mmCIF file of C-alpha atoms in Angstrom:
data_model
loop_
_atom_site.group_PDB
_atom_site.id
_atom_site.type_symbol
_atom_site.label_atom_id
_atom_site.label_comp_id
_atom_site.label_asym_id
_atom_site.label_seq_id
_atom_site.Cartn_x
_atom_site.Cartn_y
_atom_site.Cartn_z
ATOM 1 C CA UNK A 1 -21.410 44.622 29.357
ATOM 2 C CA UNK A 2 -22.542 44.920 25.490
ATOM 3 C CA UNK A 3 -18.832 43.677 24.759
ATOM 4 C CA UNK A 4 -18.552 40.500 27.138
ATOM 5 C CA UNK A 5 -21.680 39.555 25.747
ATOM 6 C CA UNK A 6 -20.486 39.508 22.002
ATOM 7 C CA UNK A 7 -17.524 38.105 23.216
ATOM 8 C CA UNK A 8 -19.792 34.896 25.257
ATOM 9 C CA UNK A 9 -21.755 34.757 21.837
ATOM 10 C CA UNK A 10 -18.581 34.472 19.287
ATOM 11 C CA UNK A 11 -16.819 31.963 21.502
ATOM 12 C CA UNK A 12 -20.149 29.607 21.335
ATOM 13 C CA UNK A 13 -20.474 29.887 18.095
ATOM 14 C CA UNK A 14 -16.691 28.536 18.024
ATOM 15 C CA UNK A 15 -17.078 25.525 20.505
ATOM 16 C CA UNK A 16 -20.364 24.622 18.301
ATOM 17 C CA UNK A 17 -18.325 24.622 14.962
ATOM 18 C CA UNK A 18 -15.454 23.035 16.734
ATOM 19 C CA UNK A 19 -17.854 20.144 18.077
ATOM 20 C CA UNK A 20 -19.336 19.653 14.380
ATOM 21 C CA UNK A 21 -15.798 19.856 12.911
ATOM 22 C CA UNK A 22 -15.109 16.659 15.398
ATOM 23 C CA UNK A 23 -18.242 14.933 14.789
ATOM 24 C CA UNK A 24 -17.562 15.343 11.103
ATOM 25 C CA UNK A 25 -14.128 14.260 10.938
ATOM 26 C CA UNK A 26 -13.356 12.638 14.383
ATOM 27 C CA UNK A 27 -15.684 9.478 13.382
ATOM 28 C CA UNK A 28 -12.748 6.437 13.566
ATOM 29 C CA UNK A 29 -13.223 3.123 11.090
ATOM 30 C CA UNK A 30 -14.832 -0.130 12.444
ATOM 31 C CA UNK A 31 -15.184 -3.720 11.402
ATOM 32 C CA UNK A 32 -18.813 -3.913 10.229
ATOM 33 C CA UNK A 33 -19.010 -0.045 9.330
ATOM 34 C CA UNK A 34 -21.220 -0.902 6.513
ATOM 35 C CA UNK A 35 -23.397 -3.888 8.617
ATOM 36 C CA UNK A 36 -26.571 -1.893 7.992
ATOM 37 C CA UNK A 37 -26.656 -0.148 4.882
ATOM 38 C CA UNK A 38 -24.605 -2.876 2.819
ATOM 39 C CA UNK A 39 -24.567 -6.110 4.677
ATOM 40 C CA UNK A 40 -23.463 -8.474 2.116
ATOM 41 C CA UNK A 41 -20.283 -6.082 1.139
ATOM 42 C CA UNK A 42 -17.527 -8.097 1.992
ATOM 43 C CA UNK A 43 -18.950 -11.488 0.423
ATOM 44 C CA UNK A 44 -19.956 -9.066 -3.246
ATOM 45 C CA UNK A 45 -15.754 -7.782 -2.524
ATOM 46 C CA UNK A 46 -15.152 -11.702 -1.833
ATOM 47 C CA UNK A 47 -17.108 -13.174 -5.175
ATOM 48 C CA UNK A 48 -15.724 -10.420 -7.432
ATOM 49 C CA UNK A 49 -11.986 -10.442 -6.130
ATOM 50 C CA UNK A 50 -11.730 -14.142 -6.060
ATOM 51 C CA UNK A 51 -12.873 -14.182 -10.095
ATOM 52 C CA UNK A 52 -9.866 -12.470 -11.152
ATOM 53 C CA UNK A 53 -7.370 -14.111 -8.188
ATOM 54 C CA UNK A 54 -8.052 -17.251 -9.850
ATOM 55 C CA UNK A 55 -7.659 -16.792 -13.209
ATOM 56 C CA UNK A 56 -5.032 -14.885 -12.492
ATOM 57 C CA UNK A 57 -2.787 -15.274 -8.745
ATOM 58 C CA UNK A 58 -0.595 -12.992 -9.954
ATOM 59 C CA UNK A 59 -2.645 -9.632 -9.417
ATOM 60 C CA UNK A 60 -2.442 -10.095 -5.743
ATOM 61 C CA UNK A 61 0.787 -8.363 -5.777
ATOM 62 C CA UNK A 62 -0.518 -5.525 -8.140
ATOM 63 C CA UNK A 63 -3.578 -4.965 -5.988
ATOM 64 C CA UNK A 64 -1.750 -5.042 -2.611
ATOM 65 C CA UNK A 65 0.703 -2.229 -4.145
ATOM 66 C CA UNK A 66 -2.336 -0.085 -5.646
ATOM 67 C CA UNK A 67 -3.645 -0.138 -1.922
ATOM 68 C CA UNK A 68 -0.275 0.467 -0.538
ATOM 69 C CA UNK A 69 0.335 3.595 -3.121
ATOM 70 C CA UNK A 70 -2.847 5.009 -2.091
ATOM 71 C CA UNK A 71 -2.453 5.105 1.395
ATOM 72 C CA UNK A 72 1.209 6.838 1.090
ATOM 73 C CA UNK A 73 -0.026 10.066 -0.848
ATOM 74 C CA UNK A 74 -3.159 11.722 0.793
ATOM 75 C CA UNK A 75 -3.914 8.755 2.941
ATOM 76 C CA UNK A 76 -6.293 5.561 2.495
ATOM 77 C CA UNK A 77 -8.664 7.812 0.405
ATOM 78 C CA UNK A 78 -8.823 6.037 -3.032
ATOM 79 C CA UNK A 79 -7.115 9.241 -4.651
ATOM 80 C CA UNK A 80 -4.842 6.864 -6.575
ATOM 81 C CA UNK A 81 -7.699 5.868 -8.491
ATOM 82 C CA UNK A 82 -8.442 9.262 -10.176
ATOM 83 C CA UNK A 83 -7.847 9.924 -13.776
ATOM 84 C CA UNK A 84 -6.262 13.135 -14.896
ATOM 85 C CA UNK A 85 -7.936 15.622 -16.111
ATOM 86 C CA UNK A 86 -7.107 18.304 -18.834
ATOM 87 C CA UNK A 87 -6.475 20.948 -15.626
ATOM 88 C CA UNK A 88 -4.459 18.259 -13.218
ATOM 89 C CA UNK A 89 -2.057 15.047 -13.731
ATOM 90 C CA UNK A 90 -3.338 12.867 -11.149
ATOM 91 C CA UNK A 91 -1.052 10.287 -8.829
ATOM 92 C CA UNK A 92 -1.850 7.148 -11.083
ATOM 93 C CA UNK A 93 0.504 9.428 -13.882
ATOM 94 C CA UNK A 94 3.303 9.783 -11.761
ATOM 95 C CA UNK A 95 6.628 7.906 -12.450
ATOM 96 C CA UNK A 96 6.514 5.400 -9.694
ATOM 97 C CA UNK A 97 2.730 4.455 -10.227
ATOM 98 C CA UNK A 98 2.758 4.100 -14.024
ATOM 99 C CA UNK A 99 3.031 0.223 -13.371
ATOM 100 C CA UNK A 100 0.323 -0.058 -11.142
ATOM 101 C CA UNK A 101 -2.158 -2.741 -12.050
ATOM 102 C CA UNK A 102 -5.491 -3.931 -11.053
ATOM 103 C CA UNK A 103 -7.658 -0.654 -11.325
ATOM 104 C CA UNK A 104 -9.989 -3.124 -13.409
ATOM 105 C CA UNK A 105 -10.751 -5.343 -10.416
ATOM 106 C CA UNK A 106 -11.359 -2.607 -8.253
ATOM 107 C CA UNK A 107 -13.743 -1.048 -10.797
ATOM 108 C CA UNK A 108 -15.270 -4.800 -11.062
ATOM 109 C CA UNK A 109 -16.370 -5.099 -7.073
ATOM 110 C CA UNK A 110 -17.698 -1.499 -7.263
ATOM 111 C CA UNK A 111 -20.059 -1.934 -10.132
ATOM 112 C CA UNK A 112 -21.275 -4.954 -8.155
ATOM 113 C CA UNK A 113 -21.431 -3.011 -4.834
ATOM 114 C CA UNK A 114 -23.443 -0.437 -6.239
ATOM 115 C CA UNK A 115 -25.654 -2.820 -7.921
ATOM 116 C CA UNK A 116 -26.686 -3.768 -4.485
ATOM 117 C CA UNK A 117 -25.934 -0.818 -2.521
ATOM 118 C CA UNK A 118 -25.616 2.572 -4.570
ATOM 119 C CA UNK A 119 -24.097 5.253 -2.966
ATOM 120 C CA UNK A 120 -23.094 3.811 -0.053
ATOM 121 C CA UNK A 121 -19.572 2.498 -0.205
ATOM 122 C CA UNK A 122 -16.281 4.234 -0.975
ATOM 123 C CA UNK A 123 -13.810 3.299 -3.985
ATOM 124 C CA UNK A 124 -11.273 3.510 -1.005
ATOM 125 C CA UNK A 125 -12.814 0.995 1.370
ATOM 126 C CA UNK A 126 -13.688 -1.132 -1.555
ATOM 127 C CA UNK A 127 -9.475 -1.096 -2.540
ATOM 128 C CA UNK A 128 -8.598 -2.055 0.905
ATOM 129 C CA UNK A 129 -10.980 -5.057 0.806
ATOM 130 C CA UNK A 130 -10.105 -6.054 -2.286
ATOM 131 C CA UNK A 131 -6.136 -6.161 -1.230
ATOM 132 C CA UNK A 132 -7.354 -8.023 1.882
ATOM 133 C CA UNK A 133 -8.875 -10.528 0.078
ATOM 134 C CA UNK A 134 -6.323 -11.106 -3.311
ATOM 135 C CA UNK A 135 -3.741 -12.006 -0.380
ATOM 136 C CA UNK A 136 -5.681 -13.933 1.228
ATOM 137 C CA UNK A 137 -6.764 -15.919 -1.393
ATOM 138 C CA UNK A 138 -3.027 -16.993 -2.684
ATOM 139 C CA UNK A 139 -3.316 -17.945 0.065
ATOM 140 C CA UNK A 140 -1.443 -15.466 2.602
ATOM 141 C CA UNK A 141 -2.794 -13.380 5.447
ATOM 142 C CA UNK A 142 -5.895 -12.289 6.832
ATOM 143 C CA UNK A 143 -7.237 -9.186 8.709
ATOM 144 C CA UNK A 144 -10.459 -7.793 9.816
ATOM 145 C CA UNK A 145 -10.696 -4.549 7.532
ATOM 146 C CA UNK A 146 -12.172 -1.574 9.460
ATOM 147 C CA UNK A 147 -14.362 0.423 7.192
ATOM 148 C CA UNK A 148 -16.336 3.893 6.986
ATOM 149 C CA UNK A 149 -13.318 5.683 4.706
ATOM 150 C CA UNK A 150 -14.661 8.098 2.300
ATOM 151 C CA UNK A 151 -13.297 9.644 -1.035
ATOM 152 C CA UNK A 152 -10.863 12.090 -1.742
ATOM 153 C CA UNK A 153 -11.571 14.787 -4.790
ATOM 154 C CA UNK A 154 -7.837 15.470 -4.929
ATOM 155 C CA UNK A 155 -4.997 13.385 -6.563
ATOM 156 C CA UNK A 156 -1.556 15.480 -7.904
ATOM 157 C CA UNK A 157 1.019 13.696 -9.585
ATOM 158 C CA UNK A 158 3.683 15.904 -7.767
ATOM 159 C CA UNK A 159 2.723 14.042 -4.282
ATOM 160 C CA UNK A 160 2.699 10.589 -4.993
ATOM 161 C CA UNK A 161 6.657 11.777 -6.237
ATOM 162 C CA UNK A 162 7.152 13.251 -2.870
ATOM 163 C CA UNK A 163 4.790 10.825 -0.436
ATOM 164 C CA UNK A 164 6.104 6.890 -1.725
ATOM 165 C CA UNK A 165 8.842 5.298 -0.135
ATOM 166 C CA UNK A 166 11.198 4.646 -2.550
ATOM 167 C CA UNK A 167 13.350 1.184 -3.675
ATOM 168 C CA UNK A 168 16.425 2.996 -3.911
ATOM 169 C CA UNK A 169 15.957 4.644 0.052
ATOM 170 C CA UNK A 170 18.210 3.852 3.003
ATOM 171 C CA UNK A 171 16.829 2.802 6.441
ATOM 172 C CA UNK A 172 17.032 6.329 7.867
ATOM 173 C CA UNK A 173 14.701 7.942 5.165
ATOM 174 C CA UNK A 174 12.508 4.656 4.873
ATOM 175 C CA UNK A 175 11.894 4.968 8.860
ATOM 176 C CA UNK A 176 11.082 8.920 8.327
ATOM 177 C CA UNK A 177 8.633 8.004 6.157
ATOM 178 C CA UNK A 178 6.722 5.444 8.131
ATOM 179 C CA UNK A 179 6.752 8.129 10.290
ATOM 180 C CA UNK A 180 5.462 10.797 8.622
ATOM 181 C CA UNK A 181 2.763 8.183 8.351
ATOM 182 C CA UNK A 182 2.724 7.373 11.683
ATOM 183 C CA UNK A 183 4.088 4.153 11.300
ATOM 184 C CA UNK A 184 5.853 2.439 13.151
ATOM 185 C CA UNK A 185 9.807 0.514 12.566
ATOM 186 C CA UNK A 186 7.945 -2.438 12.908
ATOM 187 C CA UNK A 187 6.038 -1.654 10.378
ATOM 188 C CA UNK A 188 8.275 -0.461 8.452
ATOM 189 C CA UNK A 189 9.700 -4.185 8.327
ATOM 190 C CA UNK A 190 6.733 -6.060 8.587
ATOM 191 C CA UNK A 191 5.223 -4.507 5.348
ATOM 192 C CA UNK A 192 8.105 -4.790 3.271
ATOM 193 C CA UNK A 193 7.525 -8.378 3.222
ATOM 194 C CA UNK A 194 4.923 -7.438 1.411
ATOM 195 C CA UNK A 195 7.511 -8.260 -1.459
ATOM 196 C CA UNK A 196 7.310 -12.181 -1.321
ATOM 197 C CA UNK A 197 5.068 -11.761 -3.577
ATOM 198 C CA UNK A 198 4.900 -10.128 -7.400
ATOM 199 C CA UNK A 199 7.638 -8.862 -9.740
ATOM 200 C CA UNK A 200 9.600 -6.019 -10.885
ATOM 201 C CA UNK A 201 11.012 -4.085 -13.643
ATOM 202 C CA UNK A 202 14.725 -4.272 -14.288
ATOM 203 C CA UNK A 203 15.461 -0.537 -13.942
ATOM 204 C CA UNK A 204 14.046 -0.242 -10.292
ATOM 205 C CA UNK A 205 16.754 -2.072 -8.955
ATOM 206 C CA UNK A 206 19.649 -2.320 -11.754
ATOM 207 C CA UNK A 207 21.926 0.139 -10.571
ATOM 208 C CA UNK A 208 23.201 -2.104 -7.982
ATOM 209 C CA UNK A 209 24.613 -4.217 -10.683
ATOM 210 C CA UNK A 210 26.340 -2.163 -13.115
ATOM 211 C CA UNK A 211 26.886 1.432 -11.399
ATOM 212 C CA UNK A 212 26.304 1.580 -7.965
ATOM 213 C CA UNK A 213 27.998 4.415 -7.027
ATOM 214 C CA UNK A 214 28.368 5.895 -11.142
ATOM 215 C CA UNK A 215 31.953 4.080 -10.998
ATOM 216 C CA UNK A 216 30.682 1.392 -12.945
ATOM 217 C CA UNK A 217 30.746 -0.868 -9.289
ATOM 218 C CA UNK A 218 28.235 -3.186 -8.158
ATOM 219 C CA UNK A 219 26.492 -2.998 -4.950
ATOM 220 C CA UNK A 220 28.503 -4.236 -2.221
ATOM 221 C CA UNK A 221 25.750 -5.241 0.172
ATOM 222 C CA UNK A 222 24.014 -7.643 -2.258
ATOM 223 C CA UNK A 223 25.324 -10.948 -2.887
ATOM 224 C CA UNK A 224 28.303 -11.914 -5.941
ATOM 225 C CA UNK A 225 26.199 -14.780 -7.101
ATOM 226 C CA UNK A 226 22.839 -13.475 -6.864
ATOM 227 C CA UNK A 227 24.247 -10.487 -9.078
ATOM 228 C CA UNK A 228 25.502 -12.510 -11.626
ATOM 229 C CA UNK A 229 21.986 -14.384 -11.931
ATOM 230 C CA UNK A 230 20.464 -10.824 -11.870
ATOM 231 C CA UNK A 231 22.968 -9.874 -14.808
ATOM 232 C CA UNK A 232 21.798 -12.958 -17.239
ATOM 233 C CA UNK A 233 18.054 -11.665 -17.093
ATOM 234 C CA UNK A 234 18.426 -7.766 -16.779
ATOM 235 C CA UNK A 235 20.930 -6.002 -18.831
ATOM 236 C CA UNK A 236 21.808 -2.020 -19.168
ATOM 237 C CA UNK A 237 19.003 -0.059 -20.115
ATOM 238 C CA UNK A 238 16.464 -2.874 -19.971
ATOM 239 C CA UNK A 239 13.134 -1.032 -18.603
ATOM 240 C CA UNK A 240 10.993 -4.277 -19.844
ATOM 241 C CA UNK A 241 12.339 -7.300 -18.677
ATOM 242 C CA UNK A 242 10.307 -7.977 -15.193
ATOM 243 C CA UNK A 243 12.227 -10.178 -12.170
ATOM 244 C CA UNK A 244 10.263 -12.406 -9.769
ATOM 245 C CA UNK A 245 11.074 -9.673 -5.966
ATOM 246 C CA UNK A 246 11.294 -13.567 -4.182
ATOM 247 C CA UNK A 247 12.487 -15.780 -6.533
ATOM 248 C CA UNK A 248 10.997 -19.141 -6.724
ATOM 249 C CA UNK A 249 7.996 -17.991 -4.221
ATOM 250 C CA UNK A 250 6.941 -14.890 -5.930
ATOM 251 C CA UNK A 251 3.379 -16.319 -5.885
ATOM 252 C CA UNK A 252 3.568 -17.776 -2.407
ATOM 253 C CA UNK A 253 2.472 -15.457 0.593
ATOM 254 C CA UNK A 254 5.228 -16.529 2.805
ATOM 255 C CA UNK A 255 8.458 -15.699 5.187
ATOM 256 C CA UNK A 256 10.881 -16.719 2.794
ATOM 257 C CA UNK A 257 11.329 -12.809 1.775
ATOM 258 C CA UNK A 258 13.133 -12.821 4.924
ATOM 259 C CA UNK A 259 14.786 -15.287 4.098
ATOM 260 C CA UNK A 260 16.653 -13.866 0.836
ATOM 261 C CA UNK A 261 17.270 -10.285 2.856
ATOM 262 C CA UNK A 262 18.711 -12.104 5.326
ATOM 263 C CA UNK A 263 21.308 -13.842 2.762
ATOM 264 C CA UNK A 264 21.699 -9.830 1.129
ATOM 265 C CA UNK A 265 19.006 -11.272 -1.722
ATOM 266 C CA UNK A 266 16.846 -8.397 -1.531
ATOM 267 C CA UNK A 267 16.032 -7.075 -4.600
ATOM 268 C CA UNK A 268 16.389 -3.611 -4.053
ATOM 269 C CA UNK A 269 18.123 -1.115 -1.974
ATOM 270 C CA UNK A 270 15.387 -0.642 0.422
ATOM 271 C CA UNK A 271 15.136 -4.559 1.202
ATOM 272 C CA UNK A 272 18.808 -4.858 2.000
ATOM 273 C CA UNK A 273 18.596 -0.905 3.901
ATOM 274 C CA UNK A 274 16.939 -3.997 6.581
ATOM 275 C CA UNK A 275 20.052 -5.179 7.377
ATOM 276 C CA UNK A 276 21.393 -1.547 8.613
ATOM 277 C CA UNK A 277 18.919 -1.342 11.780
ATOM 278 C CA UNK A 278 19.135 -3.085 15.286
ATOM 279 C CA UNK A 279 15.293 -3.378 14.882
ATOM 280 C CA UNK A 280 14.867 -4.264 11.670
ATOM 281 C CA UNK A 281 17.835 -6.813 11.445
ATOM 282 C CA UNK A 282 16.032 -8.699 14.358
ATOM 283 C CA UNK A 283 12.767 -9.157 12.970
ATOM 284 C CA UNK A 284 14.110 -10.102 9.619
ATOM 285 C CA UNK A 285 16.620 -12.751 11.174
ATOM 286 C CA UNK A 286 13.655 -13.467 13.381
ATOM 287 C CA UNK A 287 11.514 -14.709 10.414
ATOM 288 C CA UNK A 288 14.402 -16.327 8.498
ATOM 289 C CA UNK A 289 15.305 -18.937 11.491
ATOM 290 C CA UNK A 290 11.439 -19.238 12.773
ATOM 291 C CA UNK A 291 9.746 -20.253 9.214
ATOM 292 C CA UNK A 292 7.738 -16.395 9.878
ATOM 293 C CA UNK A 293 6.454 -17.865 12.996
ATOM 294 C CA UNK A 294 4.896 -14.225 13.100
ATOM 295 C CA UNK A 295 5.137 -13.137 9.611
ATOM 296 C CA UNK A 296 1.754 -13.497 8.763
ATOM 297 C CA UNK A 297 -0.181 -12.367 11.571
ATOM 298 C CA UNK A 298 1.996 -9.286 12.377
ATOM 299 C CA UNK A 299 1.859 -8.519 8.425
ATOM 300 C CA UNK A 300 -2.317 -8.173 9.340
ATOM 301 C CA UNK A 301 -1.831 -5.644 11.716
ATOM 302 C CA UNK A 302 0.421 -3.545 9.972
ATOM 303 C CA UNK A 303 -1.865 -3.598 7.096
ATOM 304 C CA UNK A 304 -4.561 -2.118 9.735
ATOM 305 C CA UNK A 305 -1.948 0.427 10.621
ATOM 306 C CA UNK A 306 -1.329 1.020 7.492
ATOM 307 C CA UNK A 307 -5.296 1.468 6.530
ATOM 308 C CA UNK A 308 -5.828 3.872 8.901
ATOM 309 C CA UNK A 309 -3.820 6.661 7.475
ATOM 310 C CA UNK A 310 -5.397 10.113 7.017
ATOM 311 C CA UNK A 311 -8.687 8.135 6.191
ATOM 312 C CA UNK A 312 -11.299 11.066 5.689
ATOM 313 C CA UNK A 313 -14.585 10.049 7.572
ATOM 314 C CA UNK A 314 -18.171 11.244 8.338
ATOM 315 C CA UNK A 315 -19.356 14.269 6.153
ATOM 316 C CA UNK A 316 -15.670 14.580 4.664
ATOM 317 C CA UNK A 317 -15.254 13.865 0.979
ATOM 318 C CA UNK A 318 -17.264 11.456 -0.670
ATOM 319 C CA UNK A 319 -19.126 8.274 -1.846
ATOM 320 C CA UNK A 320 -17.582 8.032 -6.019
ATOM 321 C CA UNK A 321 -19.911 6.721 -8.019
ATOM 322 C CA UNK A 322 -17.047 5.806 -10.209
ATOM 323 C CA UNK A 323 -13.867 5.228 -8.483
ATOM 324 C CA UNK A 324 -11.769 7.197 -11.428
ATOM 325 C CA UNK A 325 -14.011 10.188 -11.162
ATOM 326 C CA UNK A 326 -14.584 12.306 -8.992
ATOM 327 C CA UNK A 327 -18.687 13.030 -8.094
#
């Protein structure tokens, strides 16, 4: 009798730590998280993003990537914002993050946040309004941002290594890590059109003009005359030298990414890997011949998709007062 009792008593206790484990962490985002405690958010995001946008259209791309790069390590939980410390190389140190840009704009629109509001919004919900708003002010797409992320107190240099897609992946590991994500091959496709805009470096993408396959080959899958174009701006070895991802659009938020992939123009390996899927084939041909009849509001939902990975919510991590330290 004595032991069914203990037994009734432990497995209470259980359900009740189980219920405030779910309350804690079950909480999903919403539009209008912050409608009480910070009403004016978006338009403070708004004012502060558009400053820099227009002196400067060219961070869009930067500060859609920083948000992008944070959600694929850890989730949407601003960890790519953390310095290292003496004890720990954070994810902004690791090799495919050392060109990141933009920190300065995010650090901008939380200064004025907490100016109005202190302590109330994340550094990560702040990042995924600010990349919301930079493309939509080229202009490109919009999307209703669901908020109530908090911040992580982790970032490791080792996972941002293991966790980003990389330029030089084929289809089947690009689709196994959208979904790891859970993502979705559509979004897969719909996101990497993310590159009409912004540039890059010469050595993410410059093995598929002068060794390919360490014979001293070319890649076969992108196209003889955009090579030799490629060749006349980036030669061997050149880390520096940066190359518009959508030539003659690169500021334009637009289909014609689909366009070039579609004529094997992609800049890198994982824009022409595309071409190798049923799925993916279709929706890039799909933009190319419709002008992105789609493009741009598809391109909003996958960026929702994409904000809701492994967000941490309700009495999980924290509100940074600065978005490069942790509290």
């Amino acid at each position: 009798m004595a032991t069914q009792k203990l037994i009734s008593v432990l497995l209470l206790q259980l359900l009740l730590v189980l219920l405030a484990s779910d309350f804690s962490n079950g909480q999903k985002l919403k539009v209008g998280f912050y409608h009480k405690t910070c009403p004016n958010l978006e338009t403070i995001v708004a004012k502060t993003t558009q400053h820099y946008i227009s002196r400067a259209p060219t961070l869009a791309a930067p500060l859609l990537r920083l948000h992008f790069h944070d959600c694929f390590v850890r989730g949407c939980d601003g960890s790519v914002l953390l310095n290292s410390t003496a004890s720990n190389s954070a994810e902004k140190d690791a090799i495919p993050n050392l060109s990141l840009r933009g920190f300065h704009v995010i650090d901008a629109a939380k200064s004025a946040v907490e100016k109005k509001c202190p302590g109330v919004v994340s550094c990560a919900d702040i990042l995924a309004l600010v990349a919301r708003d930079a493309v939509r002010m080229l202009p490109g797409s919009f999307w209703e941002v669901p908020t109530g992320r908090r911040d992580g107190r982790v970032s490791v240099n080792s996972e941002a290594l293991r966790g980003l897609p990389s330029p030089f992946s084929n289809i089947t590991q690009l689709k196994a890590t959208f979904a790891s994500k859970g993502l979705g091959v559509k979004d897969l496709v719909v996101l990497s059109g993310g590159h009409t805009i912004g540039t890059s470096h010469c050595d993410s993408f410059s093995s598929r003009l002068y060794n390919f396959t360490d014979k001293g080959d070319t890649d076969p899958k992108l196209d003889k005359n955009y090579i030799a174009r490629l060749k006349k701006k980036c030669k061997p070895g050149d880390t520096k030298t940066l190359v518009e991802m959508d030539p003659g659009s690169f500021k334009s938020f637009d289909e014609d990414y689909y366009t070039l992939v579609a004529k094997r123009r992609g800049l890198f390996h994982s824009d022409s890997a595309l071409l190798d899927d049923p799925e993916t084939r279709a929706y890039v041909i799909q933009q190319a011949t419709s002008h992105g009849a789609t493009f741009l509001k598809d391109f909003g939902a996958s960026m929702v998709n994409m904000g809701n990975i492994g967000v941490l919510t309700g009495n999980s991590g924290e509100i940074r007062k600065q978005c490069a330290l942790v509290n």
